[in-house]
Coordinates of C-alpha atoms and ligand atoms in Angstrom, one line a residue:
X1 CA 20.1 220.1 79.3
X2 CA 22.2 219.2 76.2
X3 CA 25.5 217.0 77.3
X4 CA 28.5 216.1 75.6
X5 CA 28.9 212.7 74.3
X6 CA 30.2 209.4 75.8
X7 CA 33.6 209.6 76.0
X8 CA 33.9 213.1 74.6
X9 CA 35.3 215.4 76.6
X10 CA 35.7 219.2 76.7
X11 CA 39.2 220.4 77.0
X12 CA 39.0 223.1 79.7
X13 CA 40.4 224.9 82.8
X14 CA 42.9 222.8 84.5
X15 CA 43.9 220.4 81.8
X16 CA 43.9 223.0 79.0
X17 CA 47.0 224.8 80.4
X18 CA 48.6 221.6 80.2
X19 CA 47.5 220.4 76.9
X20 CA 48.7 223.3 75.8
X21 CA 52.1 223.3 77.2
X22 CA 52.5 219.4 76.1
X23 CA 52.0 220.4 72.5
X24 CA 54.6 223.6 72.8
X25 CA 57.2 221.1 74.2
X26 CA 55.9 218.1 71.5
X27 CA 55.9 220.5 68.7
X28 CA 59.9 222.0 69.5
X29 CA 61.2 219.0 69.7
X30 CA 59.9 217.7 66.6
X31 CA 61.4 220.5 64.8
X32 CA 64.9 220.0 66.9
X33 CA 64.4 216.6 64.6
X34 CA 63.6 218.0 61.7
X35 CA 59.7 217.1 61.3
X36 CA 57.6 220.0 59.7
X37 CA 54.2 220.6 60.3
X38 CA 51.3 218.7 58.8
X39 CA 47.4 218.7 58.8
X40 CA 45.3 215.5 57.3
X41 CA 41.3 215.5 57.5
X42 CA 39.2 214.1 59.8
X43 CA 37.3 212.5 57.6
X44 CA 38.5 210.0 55.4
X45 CA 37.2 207.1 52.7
X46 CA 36.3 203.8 55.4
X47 CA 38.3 202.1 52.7
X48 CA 41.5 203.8 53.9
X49 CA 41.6 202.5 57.3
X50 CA 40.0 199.1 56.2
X51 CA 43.0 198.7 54.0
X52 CA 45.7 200.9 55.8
X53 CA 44.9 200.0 59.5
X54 CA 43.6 196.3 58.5
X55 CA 40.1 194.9 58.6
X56 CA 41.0 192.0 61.2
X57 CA 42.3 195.1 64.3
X58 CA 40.0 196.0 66.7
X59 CA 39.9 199.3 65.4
X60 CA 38.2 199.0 62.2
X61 CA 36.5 196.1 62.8
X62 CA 35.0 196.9 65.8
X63 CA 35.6 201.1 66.6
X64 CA 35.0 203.2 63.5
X65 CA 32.8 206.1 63.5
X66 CA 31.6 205.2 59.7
X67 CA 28.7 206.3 58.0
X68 CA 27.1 207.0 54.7
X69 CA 27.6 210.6 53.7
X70 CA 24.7 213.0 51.4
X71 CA 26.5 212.3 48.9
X72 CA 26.0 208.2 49.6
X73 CA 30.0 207.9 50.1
X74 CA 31.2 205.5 53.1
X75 CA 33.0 207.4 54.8
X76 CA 34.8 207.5 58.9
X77 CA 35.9 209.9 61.0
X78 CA 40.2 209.3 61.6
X79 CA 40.6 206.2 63.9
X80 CA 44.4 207.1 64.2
X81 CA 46.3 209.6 61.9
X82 CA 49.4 207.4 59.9
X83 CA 47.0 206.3 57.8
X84 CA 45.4 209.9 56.3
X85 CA 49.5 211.1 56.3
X86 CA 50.4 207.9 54.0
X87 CA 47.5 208.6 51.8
X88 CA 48.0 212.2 51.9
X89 CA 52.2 211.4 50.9
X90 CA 50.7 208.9 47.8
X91 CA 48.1 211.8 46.4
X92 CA 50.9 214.4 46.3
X93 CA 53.5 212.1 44.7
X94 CA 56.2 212.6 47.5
X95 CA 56.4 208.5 46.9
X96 CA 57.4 209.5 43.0
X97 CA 59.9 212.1 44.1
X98 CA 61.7 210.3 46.9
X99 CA 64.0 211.8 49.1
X100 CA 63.1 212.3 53.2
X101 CA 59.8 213.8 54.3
X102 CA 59.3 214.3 57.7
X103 CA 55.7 215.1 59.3
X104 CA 54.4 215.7 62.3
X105 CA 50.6 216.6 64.0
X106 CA 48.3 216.8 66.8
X107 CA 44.1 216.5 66.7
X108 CA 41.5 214.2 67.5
X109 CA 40.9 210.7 66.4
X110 CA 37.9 208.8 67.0
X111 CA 37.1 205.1 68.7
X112 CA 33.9 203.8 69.3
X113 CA 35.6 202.1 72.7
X114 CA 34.1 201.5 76.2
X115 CA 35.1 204.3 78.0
X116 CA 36.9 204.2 80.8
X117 CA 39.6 206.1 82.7
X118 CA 42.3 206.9 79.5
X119 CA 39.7 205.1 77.4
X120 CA 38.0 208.3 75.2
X121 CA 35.8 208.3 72.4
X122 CA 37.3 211.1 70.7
X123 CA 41.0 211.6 71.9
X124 CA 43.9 213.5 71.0
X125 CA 47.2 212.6 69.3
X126 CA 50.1 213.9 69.1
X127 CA 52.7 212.2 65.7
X128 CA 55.4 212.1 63.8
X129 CA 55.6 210.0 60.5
X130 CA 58.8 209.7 58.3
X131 CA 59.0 208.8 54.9
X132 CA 62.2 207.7 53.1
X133 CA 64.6 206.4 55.2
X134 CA 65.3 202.4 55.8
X135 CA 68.4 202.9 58.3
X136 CA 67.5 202.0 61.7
X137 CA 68.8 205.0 63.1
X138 CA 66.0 206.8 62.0
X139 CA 63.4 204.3 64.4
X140 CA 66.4 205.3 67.1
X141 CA 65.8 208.5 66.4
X142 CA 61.8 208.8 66.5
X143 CA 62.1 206.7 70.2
X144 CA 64.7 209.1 71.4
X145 CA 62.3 211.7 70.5
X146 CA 59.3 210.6 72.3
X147 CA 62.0 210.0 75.1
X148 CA 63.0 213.9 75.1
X149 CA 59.3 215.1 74.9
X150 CA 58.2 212.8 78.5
X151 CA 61.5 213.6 80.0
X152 CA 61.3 217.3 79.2
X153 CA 57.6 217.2 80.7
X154 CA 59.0 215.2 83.6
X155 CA 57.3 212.1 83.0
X156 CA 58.8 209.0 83.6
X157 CA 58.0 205.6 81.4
X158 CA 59.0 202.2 80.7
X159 CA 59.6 201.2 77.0
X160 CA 58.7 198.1 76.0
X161 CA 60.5 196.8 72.5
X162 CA 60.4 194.5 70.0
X163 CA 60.5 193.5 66.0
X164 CA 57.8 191.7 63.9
X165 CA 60.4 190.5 61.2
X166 CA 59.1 191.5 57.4
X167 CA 57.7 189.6 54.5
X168 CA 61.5 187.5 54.8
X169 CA 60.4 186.1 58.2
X170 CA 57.0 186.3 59.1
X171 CA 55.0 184.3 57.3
X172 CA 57.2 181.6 58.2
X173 CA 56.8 182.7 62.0
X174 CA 53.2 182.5 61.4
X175 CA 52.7 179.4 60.2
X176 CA 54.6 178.0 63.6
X177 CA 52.7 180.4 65.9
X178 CA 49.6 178.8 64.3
X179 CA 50.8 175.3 64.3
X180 CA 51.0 176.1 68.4
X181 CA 47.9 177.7 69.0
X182 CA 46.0 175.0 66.7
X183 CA 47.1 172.5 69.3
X184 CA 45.6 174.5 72.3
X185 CA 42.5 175.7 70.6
X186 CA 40.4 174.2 72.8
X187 CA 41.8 175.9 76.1
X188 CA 42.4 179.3 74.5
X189 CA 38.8 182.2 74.6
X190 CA 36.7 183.1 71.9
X191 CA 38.7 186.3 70.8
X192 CA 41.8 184.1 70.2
X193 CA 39.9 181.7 68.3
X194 CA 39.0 184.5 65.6
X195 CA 42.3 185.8 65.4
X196 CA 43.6 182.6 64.5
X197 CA 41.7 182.9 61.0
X198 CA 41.7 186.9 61.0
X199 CA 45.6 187.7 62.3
X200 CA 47.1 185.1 63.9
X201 CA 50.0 187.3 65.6
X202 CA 47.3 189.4 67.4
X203 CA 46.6 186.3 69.7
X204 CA 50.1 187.5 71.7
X205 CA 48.8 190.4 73.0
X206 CA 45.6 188.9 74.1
X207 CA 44.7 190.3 77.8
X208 CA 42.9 186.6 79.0
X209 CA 45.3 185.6 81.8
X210 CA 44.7 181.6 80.9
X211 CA 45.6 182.5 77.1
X212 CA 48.8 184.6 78.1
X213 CA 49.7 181.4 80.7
X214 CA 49.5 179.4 76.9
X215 CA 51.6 181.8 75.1
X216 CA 54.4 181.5 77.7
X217 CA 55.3 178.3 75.8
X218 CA 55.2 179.9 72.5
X219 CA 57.3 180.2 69.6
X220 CA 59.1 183.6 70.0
X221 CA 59.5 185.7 66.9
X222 CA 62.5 187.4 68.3
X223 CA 64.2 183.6 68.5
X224 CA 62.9 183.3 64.3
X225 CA 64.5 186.6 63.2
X226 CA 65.9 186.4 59.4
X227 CA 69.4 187.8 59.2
X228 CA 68.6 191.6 57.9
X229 CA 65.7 192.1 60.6
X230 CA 67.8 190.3 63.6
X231 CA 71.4 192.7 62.7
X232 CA 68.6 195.7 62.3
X233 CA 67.1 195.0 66.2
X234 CA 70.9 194.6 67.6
X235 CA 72.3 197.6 66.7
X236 CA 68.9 199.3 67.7
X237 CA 69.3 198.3 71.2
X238 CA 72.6 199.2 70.7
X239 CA 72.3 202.6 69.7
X240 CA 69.5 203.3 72.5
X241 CA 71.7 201.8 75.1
X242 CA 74.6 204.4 74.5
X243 CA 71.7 206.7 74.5
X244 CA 71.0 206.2 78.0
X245 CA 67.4 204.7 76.8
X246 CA 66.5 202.1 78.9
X247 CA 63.9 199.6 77.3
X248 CA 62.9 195.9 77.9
X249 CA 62.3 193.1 75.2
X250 CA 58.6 192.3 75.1
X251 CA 58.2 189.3 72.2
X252 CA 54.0 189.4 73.4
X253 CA 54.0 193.2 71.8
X254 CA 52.3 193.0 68.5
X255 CA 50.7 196.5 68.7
X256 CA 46.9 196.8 67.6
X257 CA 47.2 198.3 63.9
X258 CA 48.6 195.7 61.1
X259 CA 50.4 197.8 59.0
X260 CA 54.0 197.2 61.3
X261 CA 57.0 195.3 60.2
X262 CA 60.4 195.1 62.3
X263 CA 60.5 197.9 64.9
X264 CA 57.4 198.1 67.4
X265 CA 57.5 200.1 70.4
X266 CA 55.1 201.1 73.2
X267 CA 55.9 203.6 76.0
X268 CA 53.6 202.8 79.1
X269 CA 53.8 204.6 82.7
X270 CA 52.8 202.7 86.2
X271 CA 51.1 205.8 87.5
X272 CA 48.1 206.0 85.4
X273 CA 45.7 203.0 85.7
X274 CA 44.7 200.1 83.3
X275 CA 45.2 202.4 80.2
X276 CA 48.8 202.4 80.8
X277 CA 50.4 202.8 77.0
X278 CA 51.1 206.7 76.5
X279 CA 52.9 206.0 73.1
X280 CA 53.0 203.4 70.5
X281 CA 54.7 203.2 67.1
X282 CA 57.1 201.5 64.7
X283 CA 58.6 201.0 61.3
X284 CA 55.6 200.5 58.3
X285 CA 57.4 200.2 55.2
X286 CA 55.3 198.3 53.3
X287 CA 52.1 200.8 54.0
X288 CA 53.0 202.9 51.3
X289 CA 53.0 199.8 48.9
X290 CA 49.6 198.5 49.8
X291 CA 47.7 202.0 49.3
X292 CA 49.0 201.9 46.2
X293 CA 51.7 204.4 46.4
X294 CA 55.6 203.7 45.4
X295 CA 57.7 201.4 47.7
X296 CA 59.1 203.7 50.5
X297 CA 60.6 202.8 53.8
X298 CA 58.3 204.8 57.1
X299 CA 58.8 205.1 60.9
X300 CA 56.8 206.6 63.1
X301 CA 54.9 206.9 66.5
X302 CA 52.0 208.5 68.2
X303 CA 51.5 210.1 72.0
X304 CA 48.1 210.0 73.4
X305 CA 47.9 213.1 74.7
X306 CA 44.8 212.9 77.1
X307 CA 47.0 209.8 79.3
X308 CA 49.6 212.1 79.6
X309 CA 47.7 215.1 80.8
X310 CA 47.8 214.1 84.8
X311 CA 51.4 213.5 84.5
X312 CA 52.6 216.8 82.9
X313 CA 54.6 218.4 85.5
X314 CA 54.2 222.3 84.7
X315 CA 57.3 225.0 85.4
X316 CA 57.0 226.2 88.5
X317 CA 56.1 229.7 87.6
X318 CA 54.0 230.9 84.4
X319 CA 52.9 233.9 85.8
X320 CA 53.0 236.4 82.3
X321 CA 52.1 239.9 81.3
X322 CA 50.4 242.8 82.7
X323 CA 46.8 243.5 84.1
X324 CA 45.7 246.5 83.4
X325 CA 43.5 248.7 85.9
X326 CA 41.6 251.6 86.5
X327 CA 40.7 253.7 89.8
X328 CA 38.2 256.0 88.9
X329 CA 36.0 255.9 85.5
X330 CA 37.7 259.0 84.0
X331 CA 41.5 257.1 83.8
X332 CA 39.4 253.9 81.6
X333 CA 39.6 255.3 78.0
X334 CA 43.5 256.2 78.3
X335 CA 43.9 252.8 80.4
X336 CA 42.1 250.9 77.3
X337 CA 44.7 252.9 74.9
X338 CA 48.0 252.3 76.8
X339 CA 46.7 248.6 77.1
X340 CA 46.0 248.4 73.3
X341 CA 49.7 249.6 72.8
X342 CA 50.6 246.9 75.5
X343 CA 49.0 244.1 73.7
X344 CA 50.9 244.6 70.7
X345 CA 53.6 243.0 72.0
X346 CA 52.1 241.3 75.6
X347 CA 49.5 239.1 77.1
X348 CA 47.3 242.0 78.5
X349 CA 44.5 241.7 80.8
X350 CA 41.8 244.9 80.9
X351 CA 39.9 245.7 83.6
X352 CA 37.0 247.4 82.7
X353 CA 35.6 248.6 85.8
X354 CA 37.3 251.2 88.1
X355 CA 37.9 249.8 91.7
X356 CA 40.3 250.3 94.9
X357 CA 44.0 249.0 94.3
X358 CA 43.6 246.6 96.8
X359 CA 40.8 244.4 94.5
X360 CA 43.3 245.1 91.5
X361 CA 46.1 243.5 93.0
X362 CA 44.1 240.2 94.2
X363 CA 42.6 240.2 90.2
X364 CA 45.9 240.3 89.0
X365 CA 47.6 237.8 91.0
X366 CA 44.5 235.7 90.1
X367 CA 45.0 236.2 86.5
X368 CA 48.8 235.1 86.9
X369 CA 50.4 238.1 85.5
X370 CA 53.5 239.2 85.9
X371 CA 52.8 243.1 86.2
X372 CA 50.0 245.4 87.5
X373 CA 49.6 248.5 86.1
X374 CA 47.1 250.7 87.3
X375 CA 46.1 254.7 86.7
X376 CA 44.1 256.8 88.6
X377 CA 42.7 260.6 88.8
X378 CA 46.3 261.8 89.8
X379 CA 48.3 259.1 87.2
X380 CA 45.7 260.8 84.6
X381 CA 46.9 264.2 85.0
X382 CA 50.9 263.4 85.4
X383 CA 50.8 261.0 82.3
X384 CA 51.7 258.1 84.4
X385 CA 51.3 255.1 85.0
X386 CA 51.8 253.0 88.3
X387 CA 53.5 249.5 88.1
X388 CA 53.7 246.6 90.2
X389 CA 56.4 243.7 89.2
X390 CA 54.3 241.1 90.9
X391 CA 57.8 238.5 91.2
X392 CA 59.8 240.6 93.0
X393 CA 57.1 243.2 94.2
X394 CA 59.1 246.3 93.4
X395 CA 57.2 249.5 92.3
X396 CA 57.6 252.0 89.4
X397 CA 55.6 255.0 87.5
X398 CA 56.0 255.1 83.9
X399 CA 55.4 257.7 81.7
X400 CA 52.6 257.0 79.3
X401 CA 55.3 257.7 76.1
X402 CA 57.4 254.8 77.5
X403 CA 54.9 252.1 77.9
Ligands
LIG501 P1 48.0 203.5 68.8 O1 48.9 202.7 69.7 O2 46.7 203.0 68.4 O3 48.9 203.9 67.6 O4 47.7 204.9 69.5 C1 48.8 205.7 70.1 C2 48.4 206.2 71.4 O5 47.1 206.9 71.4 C3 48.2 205.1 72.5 O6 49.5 204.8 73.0 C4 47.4 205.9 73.5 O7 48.2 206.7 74.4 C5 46.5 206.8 72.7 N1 45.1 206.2 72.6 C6 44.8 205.2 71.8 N2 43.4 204.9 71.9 C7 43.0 205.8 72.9 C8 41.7 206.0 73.5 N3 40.6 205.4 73.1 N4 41.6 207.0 74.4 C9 42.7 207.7 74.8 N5 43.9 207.6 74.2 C10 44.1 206.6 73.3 C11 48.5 204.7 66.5 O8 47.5 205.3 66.5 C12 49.5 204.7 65.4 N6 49.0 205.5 64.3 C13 50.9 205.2 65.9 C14 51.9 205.3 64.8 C15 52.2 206.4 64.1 N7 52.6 204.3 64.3 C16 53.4 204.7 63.4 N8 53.2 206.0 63.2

């Protein structure tokens, strides 16, 4: 028997209800923020995410689906989406016209990870990119957003917070962060040693509990701020605090992809194992730059959709639309006509077997409708139709002409 793959999974009966809803809610409130809709390939050039996502993350150096097309091109299935959205933003000169552009989309990206529980091969994302604007409103803005979409699904989080300066305060950082870890280089693991040469920063976020107990004594980007990037993160936790948007300094959170300067943000929840980040994102505005597009400020973030899945709490009732039922064979042809006229406008479900009311009404509670309508012999020949409102249970016959 043919299986699926490692850390592939089908998206089916329960979760697909709830996938579904989660990207109804996701997609509304993107457009309550003015985001538009937006569809990249899954496959890509490898050089894109070796130069957009960074050669030294764990992602391309370690994760990529890449191979050698028919055509001998190297190419790799999405690792994440930002990437394919900056390219796509460069290739149709939206750098060149300027102005705001505001994306969003949902699909499958691709890992070559260990799976585990929340660990998938081939995962879904839901994101929002924005193009254009510097203010830091607009990174207040995106986390408020990802704040409405888990509180409309009921899910609570924690959201952890921090800024990786820009090209003003960095590299200076860096050089002190690596005059630090030089000195304990013996003590720190393996991993830690080759980020050191690779990207020193990523040595923070290291999950060896005798390298974090190093890294206590640190020097703290947050405490190195220049003067631009240190006003910018104030009046961001200022603007989510009046928000009501409760968040917590973490100076260990680096985030996995390079391509982040100032804002960095992670949304995790205690309720669903070791996996525990459900969103990530941040300000990129030097991506454009470096894939050779025009200078242009970005912000944006990503949900993981599969980690959220468990957590979705549904409305209470979805029952919706009509099952639609025969008692004896000679009703079925004008039943399959009045439901035709039905599904114009409904969610319809045909029956296409005559039975006893009785096995109707179980189906149609089974199927979660809202009505069951059902004809028989002597509905045939009075052009009616009986109707049961399965909410409130009252019953009604309808003429044919009015359904
Ligand atoms: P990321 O943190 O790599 O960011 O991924 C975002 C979310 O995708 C994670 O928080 C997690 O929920 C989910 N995720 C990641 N890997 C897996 C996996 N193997 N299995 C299941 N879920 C996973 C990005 O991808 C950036 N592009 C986000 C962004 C957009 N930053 C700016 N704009």
């Amino acid at each position: 028997m043919i299986q699926s793959l490692r850390g592939m999974n089908d998206i089916m009966s329960p979760d697909n209800k709830r996938f579904e809803y989660f990207l109804s809610v996701a997609t509304k409130i993107a457009k309550r923020y003015n985001f538009e809709y937006f569809e990249a390939p899954l496959l890509e050039e490898t050089a894109l995410f070796k130069r957009g996502v960074g050669e030294s993350s764990d992602i391309v150096g370690k994760e990529m689906y890449q191979f050698i097309d028919k055509g001998k091109n190297d190419v790799c299935l999405r690792p994440e989406g930002t990437a394919g959205v900056v390219r796509s933003f460069i290739q149709n000169k939206l750098d060149r016209k300027g102005g705001t552009h505001r994306f969003f989309y949902h699909g499958s990206m691709f890992r070559y990870e260990r799976p585990q529980k929340g660990r998938l091969r081939q995962f879904h994302q839901f994101g929002c990119e924005s193009f254009g604007v510097d203010s830091v409103y607009e990174d207040a803005s995106v986390i408020m957003m990802v704040a409405d979409i888990l509180k409309e699904l009921g899910i609570g989080y924690k959201l952890q917070l921090n800024s990786l300066g820009d090209s003003n305060c960095m590299p200076q950082y860096r050089e002190s962060l690596i005059t630090f870890v030089t000195k304990h280089e013996d003590s720190i693991c393996e991993d830690c040693k080759r980020r050191l040469s690779t990207n020193p920063i990523r040595v923070l976020d290291c999950k060896n509990t005798s390298c974090q107990n190093i890294y206590v004594d640190a020097p703290k980007l947050i405490n190195n701020l220049c003067d631009a990037c240190e006003s910018d993160f104030e009046k961001l936790k200022t603007i989510l605090s009046k928000n009501d948007i409760d968040f917590e300094v973490d100076t260990h959170l680096v985030r996995g992809l390079d391509y982040y300067s100032k804002t960095a943000f992670e949304f995790v929840s205690d309720d669903i194992g070791s996996q525990s980040a459900i969103a990530g994102g941040g300000r990129y505005d030097k991506l454009v730059e470096f894939l050779d597009g025009r200078a242009t400020p970005a912000v944006g973030f990503a949900i993981g959709i599969e980690r959220l899945l468990e957590l979705i709490k549904m409305p209470e009732d979805t029952r919706d639309g009509y099952y639609f039922g025969a008692l004896d064979e000679v009703a079925l042809e004008t039943l399959i006509s009045l439901a035709q006229k039905m599904r114009q406008k409904h969610r319809v479900v045909i029956e296409y077997k005559a039975k006893n009311l009785k096995k109707h009404l179980n189906a149609a509670d089974k199927e979660n409708v809202t009505f069951c309508a059902i004809i028989g012999e002597n509905e045939l020949n009075e052009s009616k139709i009986w109707v049961k409102d399965l909410l409130n249970k009252e019953e009604s016959s309808i003429n044919f002409i009015d359904v």
